Amino acid sequence: MRDVLLIRFGEVYLKGLNRPYFLKKLVDHVKHVIRPLGGTVWLSDSRIYAAGMEDMTLAREKVCRVFGIHSVSPAVEMEKDDFEALCHEAIRMMADKQGTFKVWARRSDKRYPISSMDMAATMGGRILEALPHLKVDVHHPDIDLNLEIRDFAYLYTEKYPGLGGMPMGTGGKGLLLLSGGIDSPVAGWQMMKRGVSLDAVHFFSFPYTGERAREKVLELARIVGEYGGGIRVHVVPFTDIQLEIHEKCPEEYGTLLMRRAMMRISQKIAEKIGAQCLITGESLGQVASQTMEALSSTDSVVTMPVFRPLIAYDKLDTIAVAEKIGTYQTSILPYEDCCTVFTPRHPATHPSLKKLEEAEKRLDSALIDAAVENTETVMC
Ligand code: ATP
Ligand code: MG
């Protein structure tokens, strides 16, 4: 008899011929979190199993954060031949519980001599005899006691939801434009959840934004990176470009010209590191630079797809995800980012592409290459 984690996966099921590839990635990611806890991981019978960890609760929490996992149940694994011993263990597991229960029995081993219905009825009866304070309710039980007969027998009462999504690295590689705000860490996390591995780029306007603002961004990258193997952040010196836009171009276009410069630089960095898309935290209509016209004017300077997973999110929806994934408290620390310093009083919401392009003629395009050149890369 031993304690194990039963680990179920979700959408990987849909993968047809690619399924072995997705499964291998998923098992590798589970191994990555389980091995440091002293455990081993194996795949059998359309399930992942983990055993041997000293701290089962920590192990379960870590596995629940692996993208691609649907749910996790801490279970007791036993030899299946002695049904009385299984009932005994079930009684031990239920002894400190209160309220109503139902036994759910299943057997994938159809040669097992007792039918599922008989197993459930007998086990339920034994529990009632031994623990008269409990009651059976087959419609709305407080406790679901599960018995599964596979190569071994498994008993469990809890099922913890995982995050769902796809295994990290199966969805390609993306470059996240990471500011210090609430939105972009959430956007990056959403793409990671679909299996995209991330690098991040941050535009830093020293001395208009200070060291603490930079540290905040690196901390956000570290938190998001915990969900999948860490994130590299490319910190781009952006001050010269912002000052030049500020000095030479109409104020109302300041934000959009800056965003277009960010996109150009990001695409160059993405090409260098082998990323296939850019990701931003923009949401339609949230601010002046996120109207449909403004978004097309920033898209038009790059050829790579730009993914905006929050495009239809309300701010409150985004905040709820930020709280769940652990970035919110860091995001609301009050350090300015480079955009707030240079924000125009009356930004253009319906920009004309022609006017933007005219304004850009006054800018020194060599500054874009210089910014890429002077980028510093930090592993978070
Ligand atoms: P966030 O909360 O992510 O900062 P926001 O609603 O404040 O977003 P903006 O400041 O207009 O919106 O930025 C829109 C998007 O542009 C951000 O979500 C992010 O992807 C990118 N971005 C903005 N500032 C920076 C920066 N300094 N470095 C990298 N990316 C940035
Ligand atoms: Mg911002």
Coordinates of C-alpha atoms and ligand atoms in Angstrom, one line a residue:
M1 CA 0.0 0.0 0.0
R2 CA 1.3 3.5 -0.8
D3 CA 0.2 7.1 -1.4
V4 CA 0.1 8.2 -5.1
L5 CA -1.2 11.1 -7.1
L6 CA -3.6 10.2 -9.9
I7 CA -3.1 12.8 -12.6
R8 CA -5.6 13.3 -15.4
F9 CA -5.0 15.3 -18.5
G10 CA -7.5 17.2 -20.6
E11 CA -7.4 18.3 -24.2
V12 CA -4.3 16.2 -25.0
Y13 CA -6.8 13.5 -25.6
L14 CA -7.9 15.3 -28.8
K15 CA -4.6 15.1 -30.5
G16 CA -4.9 12.0 -32.7
L17 CA -1.6 11.1 -34.2
N18 CA 0.3 13.8 -32.4
R19 CA -0.9 12.5 -29.0
P20 CA 2.4 10.6 -28.1
Y21 CA 4.3 13.9 -28.7
F22 CA 2.0 15.9 -26.5
L23 CA 1.9 13.3 -23.8
K24 CA 5.7 13.0 -23.6
K25 CA 5.9 16.7 -23.1
L26 CA 3.3 16.6 -20.4
V27 CA 4.9 13.7 -18.6
D28 CA 8.3 15.5 -18.8
H29 CA 6.8 18.7 -17.2
V30 CA 5.3 16.6 -14.4
K31 CA 8.6 14.9 -13.8
H32 CA 10.3 18.3 -13.7
V33 CA 8.1 19.4 -10.7
I34 CA 8.0 15.9 -9.0
R35 CA 11.7 14.8 -9.1
P36 CA 13.0 17.6 -6.8
L37 CA 10.4 16.3 -4.3
G38 CA 11.9 12.9 -4.4
G39 CA 9.2 11.2 -6.4
T40 CA 8.9 9.2 -9.6
V41 CA 6.4 9.6 -12.4
W42 CA 4.9 7.1 -14.9
L43 CA 2.3 6.9 -17.5
S44 CA -0.1 3.9 -17.6
D45 CA -3.7 3.3 -18.7
S46 CA -4.3 7.0 -19.9
R47 CA -3.2 8.4 -16.6
I48 CA -0.1 9.9 -15.1
Y49 CA 0.9 8.6 -11.7
A50 CA 3.4 10.0 -9.2
A51 CA 4.6 8.4 -6.0
G52 CA 7.4 8.6 -3.5
M53 CA 7.2 12.3 -2.6
E54 CA 7.7 13.3 1.0
D55 CA 5.3 16.2 0.9
M56 CA 2.2 15.0 -1.0
T57 CA 0.4 18.3 -0.6
L58 CA 3.2 20.4 -2.1
A59 CA 3.5 17.8 -4.9
R60 CA -0.2 18.0 -5.6
E61 CA -0.1 21.8 -5.7
K62 CA 2.8 21.8 -8.1
V63 CA 1.2 19.3 -10.4
C64 CA -2.0 21.3 -10.5
R65 CA 0.0 24.2 -11.9
V66 CA 1.4 22.3 -14.8
F67 CA -0.4 23.3 -18.0
G68 CA -2.3 20.4 -19.7
I69 CA -3.3 18.8 -16.4
H70 CA -7.1 18.5 -15.9
S71 CA -7.3 17.3 -12.3
V72 CA -5.3 15.5 -9.6
S73 CA -6.5 13.1 -6.9
P74 CA -4.3 12.0 -4.0
A75 CA -5.1 8.3 -3.7
V76 CA -4.1 5.1 -1.8
E77 CA -2.8 2.4 -4.1
M78 CA -3.3 -1.2 -3.0
E79 CA -3.2 -4.8 -4.3
K80 CA -6.7 -5.4 -5.7
D81 CA -7.3 -9.0 -4.9
D82 CA -8.3 -8.7 -1.3
F83 CA -11.6 -6.8 -1.4
E84 CA -12.1 -6.9 2.4
A85 CA -8.7 -5.1 2.8
L86 CA -10.0 -2.4 0.4
C87 CA -13.1 -2.0 2.5
H88 CA -10.9 -1.7 5.6
E89 CA -8.9 1.1 4.1
A90 CA -12.1 2.8 2.9
I91 CA -13.4 2.8 6.5
R92 CA -10.1 4.3 7.7
M93 CA -10.3 7.0 5.1
M94 CA -13.9 7.9 6.0
A95 CA -13.5 7.7 9.8
D96 CA -12.9 11.5 10.3
K97 CA -15.5 12.6 7.7
Q98 CA -18.9 14.0 8.4
G99 CA -22.2 14.1 6.5
T100 CA -23.3 12.0 3.5
F101 CA -21.3 9.9 1.0
K102 CA -21.6 7.8 -2.1
V103 CA -19.2 5.1 -3.2
W104 CA -18.4 5.3 -6.9
A105 CA -16.8 2.0 -8.1
R106 CA -15.3 1.5 -11.6
R107 CA -13.2 -1.3 -13.0
S108 CA -11.1 -1.0 -16.2
D109 CA -10.0 -4.6 -15.4
K110 CA -13.2 -6.4 -16.6
R111 CA -11.9 -9.8 -15.3
Y112 CA -12.2 -8.6 -11.8
P113 CA -14.6 -11.0 -10.1
I114 CA -16.9 -8.4 -8.5
S115 CA -19.1 -6.1 -10.6
S116 CA -18.8 -2.3 -10.1
M117 CA -22.3 -2.1 -8.7
D118 CA -21.7 -4.9 -6.2
M119 CA -18.4 -3.3 -5.1
A120 CA -20.1 0.0 -4.5
A121 CA -23.0 -1.6 -2.5
T122 CA -20.7 -3.8 -0.4
M123 CA -18.2 -1.1 0.4
G124 CA -21.0 1.4 1.2
G125 CA -22.6 -1.2 3.6
R126 CA -19.3 -1.9 5.4
I127 CA -18.7 1.8 5.9
L128 CA -22.2 2.3 7.3
E129 CA -21.7 -0.6 9.8
A130 CA -18.4 0.7 11.0
L131 CA -19.2 4.4 11.0
P132 CA -22.9 4.9 11.9
H133 CA -22.5 8.7 12.0
L134 CA -22.3 8.7 8.2
K135 CA -25.2 8.4 5.8
V136 CA -25.5 7.5 2.2
D137 CA -26.9 10.0 -0.3
V138 CA -26.7 8.8 -3.9
H139 CA -28.0 12.1 -5.4
H140 CA -26.1 14.9 -3.6
P141 CA -23.4 13.3 -1.4
D142 CA -21.1 15.5 0.6
I143 CA -18.2 13.1 -0.1
D144 CA -17.5 11.0 -3.2
L145 CA -15.5 7.9 -2.3
N146 CA -14.0 6.5 -5.4
L147 CA -12.7 3.0 -5.9
E148 CA -11.0 2.2 -9.2
I149 CA -9.8 -1.3 -10.1
R150 CA -7.0 -1.1 -12.7
D151 CA -3.6 -2.9 -12.5
F152 CA -3.9 -2.0 -8.8
A153 CA -6.9 -0.7 -6.8
Y154 CA -7.1 3.0 -6.0
L155 CA -9.2 4.7 -3.3
Y156 CA -9.7 8.5 -3.1
T157 CA -12.1 11.2 -2.0
E158 CA -10.7 14.4 -3.4
K159 CA -10.3 15.8 -7.0
Y160 CA -8.3 19.0 -7.3
P161 CA -8.8 21.0 -10.6
G162 CA -5.7 21.7 -12.7
L163 CA -5.3 24.7 -14.9
G164 CA -6.1 22.9 -18.2
G165 CA -4.5 24.2 -21.3
M166 CA -1.7 22.5 -23.4
P167 CA 1.7 21.3 -22.4
M168 CA 4.4 24.0 -22.5
G169 CA 6.4 24.2 -25.6
T170 CA 3.8 22.4 -27.9
G171 CA 2.4 25.7 -29.2
G172 CA 5.6 27.3 -30.5
K173 CA 7.4 30.3 -29.1
G174 CA 6.2 33.9 -28.5
L175 CA 7.7 37.2 -27.5
L176 CA 5.6 39.0 -24.8
L177 CA 5.7 42.8 -24.6
L178 CA 5.8 43.0 -20.8
S179 CA 5.1 46.3 -19.1
G180 CA 4.8 46.6 -15.3
G181 CA 1.0 46.8 -15.5
I182 CA -1.8 44.3 -14.8
D183 CA -2.6 43.2 -18.3
S184 CA 0.6 42.0 -20.0
P185 CA 1.6 39.4 -17.4
V186 CA -1.9 37.9 -17.7
A187 CA -1.7 38.0 -21.5
G188 CA 1.6 36.1 -21.4
W189 CA 0.2 33.6 -19.0
Q190 CA -2.9 32.9 -21.2
M191 CA -0.6 32.2 -24.2
M192 CA 1.6 30.0 -22.0
K193 CA -1.5 28.1 -21.0
R194 CA -2.0 27.2 -24.7
G195 CA 1.5 25.7 -24.8
V196 CA 3.5 28.7 -26.0
S197 CA 6.9 29.1 -24.5
L198 CA 7.7 32.8 -23.7
D199 CA 10.5 35.3 -23.8
A200 CA 9.6 38.8 -22.8
V201 CA 10.7 42.2 -24.0
H202 CA 10.6 45.3 -21.7
F203 CA 11.1 48.9 -22.8
F204 CA 13.0 50.8 -20.2
S205 CA 13.3 54.5 -20.1
F206 CA 16.0 55.3 -17.6
P207 CA 16.1 57.8 -15.8
Y208 CA 12.4 58.5 -16.4
T209 CA 11.7 55.1 -15.0
G210 CA 13.9 53.9 -12.2
E211 CA 15.5 50.7 -11.0
R212 CA 12.6 49.7 -8.9
A213 CA 10.2 49.8 -11.9
R214 CA 12.7 47.5 -13.7
E215 CA 12.9 45.1 -10.7
K216 CA 9.1 45.0 -10.7
V217 CA 9.0 43.9 -14.3
L218 CA 11.6 41.2 -13.7
E219 CA 9.6 40.0 -10.6
L220 CA 6.5 39.7 -12.8
A221 CA 8.4 37.7 -15.3
R222 CA 9.7 35.5 -12.5
I223 CA 6.1 34.8 -11.3
V224 CA 4.7 34.0 -14.8
G225 CA 7.9 32.0 -15.5
E226 CA 7.1 29.7 -12.6
Y227 CA 4.3 28.2 -14.6
G228 CA 6.8 26.8 -17.2
G229 CA 10.5 26.8 -17.0
G230 CA 11.4 30.5 -16.5
I231 CA 11.3 33.5 -18.8
R232 CA 14.2 35.5 -20.3
V233 CA 13.5 39.2 -20.4
H234 CA 15.1 41.4 -23.0
V235 CA 15.4 44.9 -21.5
V236 CA 15.5 47.5 -24.3
P237 CA 16.9 51.0 -23.6
F238 CA 14.1 53.1 -24.9
T239 CA 14.8 56.7 -23.7
D240 CA 16.5 58.0 -26.8
I241 CA 13.6 57.0 -29.0
Q242 CA 11.0 58.4 -26.6
L243 CA 12.8 61.7 -26.3
E244 CA 13.1 62.0 -30.1
I245 CA 9.4 61.3 -30.6
H246 CA 8.6 63.8 -27.8
E247 CA 10.8 66.5 -29.4
K248 CA 10.0 66.1 -33.1
C249 CA 6.5 64.8 -33.5
P250 CA 3.0 66.1 -32.8
E251 CA 2.1 65.4 -29.1
E252 CA -1.2 63.7 -29.9
Y253 CA 0.6 60.9 -31.9
G254 CA 3.2 60.4 -29.2
T255 CA 1.8 57.2 -27.8
L256 CA 1.1 55.6 -31.1
L257 CA 4.5 56.4 -32.5
M258 CA 6.1 55.0 -29.4
R259 CA 4.0 51.8 -29.8
R260 CA 5.0 51.5 -33.4
A261 CA 8.7 51.7 -32.4
M262 CA 8.1 49.1 -29.8
M263 CA 6.6 46.7 -32.3
R264 CA 9.4 47.2 -34.8
I265 CA 12.0 46.5 -32.1
S266 CA 10.1 43.6 -30.8
Q267 CA 9.9 41.9 -34.2
K268 CA 13.6 42.3 -34.6
I269 CA 14.2 40.7 -31.3
A270 CA 11.7 37.9 -32.0
E271 CA 13.5 37.1 -35.2
K272 CA 16.8 36.9 -33.4
I273 CA 15.5 34.5 -30.7
G274 CA 13.3 32.4 -33.0
A275 CA 9.9 33.5 -31.7
Q276 CA 7.0 33.3 -34.1
C277 CA 4.6 35.8 -32.7
L278 CA 4.3 39.0 -30.6
I279 CA 2.0 39.1 -27.6
T280 CA 0.5 42.2 -25.9
G281 CA -1.9 42.9 -23.1
E282 CA -4.1 45.2 -25.1
S283 CA -7.9 45.1 -24.8
L284 CA -10.2 46.8 -27.2
G285 CA -11.2 50.3 -26.2
Q286 CA -9.3 50.2 -22.8
V287 CA -7.3 53.4 -23.6
A288 CA -6.7 55.7 -26.6
S289 CA -4.0 53.5 -28.1
Q290 CA -6.3 50.4 -28.0
T291 CA -9.1 51.5 -30.4
M292 CA -9.4 49.4 -33.6
E293 CA -7.7 52.0 -35.7
A294 CA -4.9 52.4 -33.2
L295 CA -4.3 48.7 -33.0
S296 CA -4.2 48.4 -36.8
S297 CA -1.7 51.2 -37.0
T298 CA 0.6 49.4 -34.7
D299 CA 0.1 46.0 -36.4
S300 CA 0.9 47.6 -39.8
V301 CA 4.6 48.0 -38.9
V302 CA 5.2 44.3 -38.4
T303 CA 4.7 41.2 -40.5
M304 CA 4.6 38.7 -37.6
P305 CA 1.2 37.8 -36.1
V306 CA 0.4 39.9 -33.0
F307 CA -1.7 38.0 -30.4
R308 CA -3.8 39.9 -27.9
P309 CA -5.4 37.3 -25.7
L310 CA -7.2 40.0 -23.6
I311 CA -8.8 41.8 -26.5
A312 CA -12.3 41.1 -25.3
Y313 CA -11.6 41.1 -21.6
D314 CA -13.0 43.7 -19.2
K315 CA -10.5 45.0 -16.7
L316 CA -12.2 43.2 -13.9
D317 CA -11.9 39.9 -15.7
T318 CA -8.2 40.5 -16.2
I319 CA -7.8 41.5 -12.5
A320 CA -9.5 38.2 -11.5
V321 CA -6.9 36.2 -13.5
A322 CA -4.0 38.3 -12.2
E323 CA -5.1 37.5 -8.7
K324 CA -5.4 33.8 -9.4
I325 CA -2.0 33.5 -11.0
G326 CA -0.2 35.7 -8.4
T327 CA 0.8 38.7 -10.4
Y328 CA -1.7 41.3 -9.2
Q329 CA 0.0 42.4 -6.0
T330 CA 3.2 43.1 -7.9
S331 CA 1.5 44.8 -10.8
I332 CA -0.2 47.4 -8.6
L333 CA 3.1 48.5 -7.0
P334 CA 3.2 52.2 -7.8
Y335 CA 6.3 52.6 -10.0
E336 CA 5.8 54.5 -13.2
D337 CA 6.4 52.8 -16.5
C338 CA 7.8 54.6 -19.5
C339 CA 4.4 55.1 -21.1
T340 CA 2.9 57.1 -18.3
V341 CA 5.8 59.5 -18.3
F342 CA 5.4 60.4 -21.9
T343 CA 1.6 60.2 -22.2
P344 CA 0.1 63.0 -24.3
R345 CA -2.8 65.1 -22.8
H346 CA -5.1 64.4 -25.8
P347 CA -3.9 61.2 -27.5
A348 CA -5.3 60.5 -31.1
T349 CA -7.9 57.8 -31.0
H350 CA -8.6 57.6 -34.7
P351 CA -5.1 58.1 -36.2
S352 CA -4.5 58.5 -39.9
L353 CA -1.8 56.2 -41.0
K354 CA -0.6 58.8 -43.4
K355 CA 0.0 61.3 -40.7
L356 CA 1.8 58.8 -38.5
E357 CA 4.1 57.9 -41.4
E358 CA 4.8 61.5 -42.1
A359 CA 5.7 62.1 -38.5
E360 CA 8.0 59.1 -38.5
K361 CA 10.0 60.6 -41.4
R362 CA 11.4 63.1 -38.9
L363 CA 12.8 60.3 -36.7
D364 CA 16.2 58.7 -37.0
S365 CA 15.5 55.1 -37.9
A366 CA 19.0 54.1 -36.8
L367 CA 17.8 54.5 -33.2
I368 CA 15.7 51.3 -33.7
D369 CA 18.7 49.2 -34.5
A370 CA 20.7 50.9 -31.8
A371 CA 18.1 49.9 -29.2
V372 CA 18.1 46.3 -30.4
E373 CA 21.9 46.3 -30.3
N374 CA 22.0 47.6 -26.7
T375 CA 19.4 45.2 -25.3
E376 CA 20.3 43.5 -22.1
T377 CA 19.0 39.9 -21.5
V378 CA 18.1 38.8 -18.0
M379 CA 17.1 35.2 -17.0
C380 CA 14.2 35.3 -14.5
Ligands
ATP1 P1 -0.4 46.8 -19.0 O1 -1.3 46.7 -17.8 O2 0.0 45.5 -19.5 O3 0.7 47.8 -18.8 P2 -2.0 48.8 -20.2 O4 -3.5 48.6 -20.2 O5 -1.4 49.7 -19.2 O6 -1.3 47.4 -20.2 P3 -0.6 50.2 -22.3 O7 0.3 50.8 -21.3 O8 -1.2 51.0 -23.4 O9 -1.7 49.3 -21.7 O10 0.2 49.0 -23.0 C1 -0.4 48.1 -23.9 C2 0.5 46.9 -24.1 O11 1.8 47.3 -24.6 C3 0.9 46.2 -22.8 O12 -0.1 45.3 -22.4 C4 2.2 45.6 -23.1 O13 2.0 44.4 -23.8 C5 2.8 46.6 -24.0 N1 3.7 47.6 -23.3 C6 3.4 48.8 -22.8 N2 4.4 49.3 -22.2 C7 5.5 48.5 -22.3 C8 6.8 48.5 -21.9 N3 7.4 49.5 -21.2 N4 7.6 47.4 -22.2 C9 7.0 46.3 -22.9 N5 5.8 46.3 -23.3 C10 5.0 47.3 -23.0
MG2 MG 0.8 49.8 -19.1

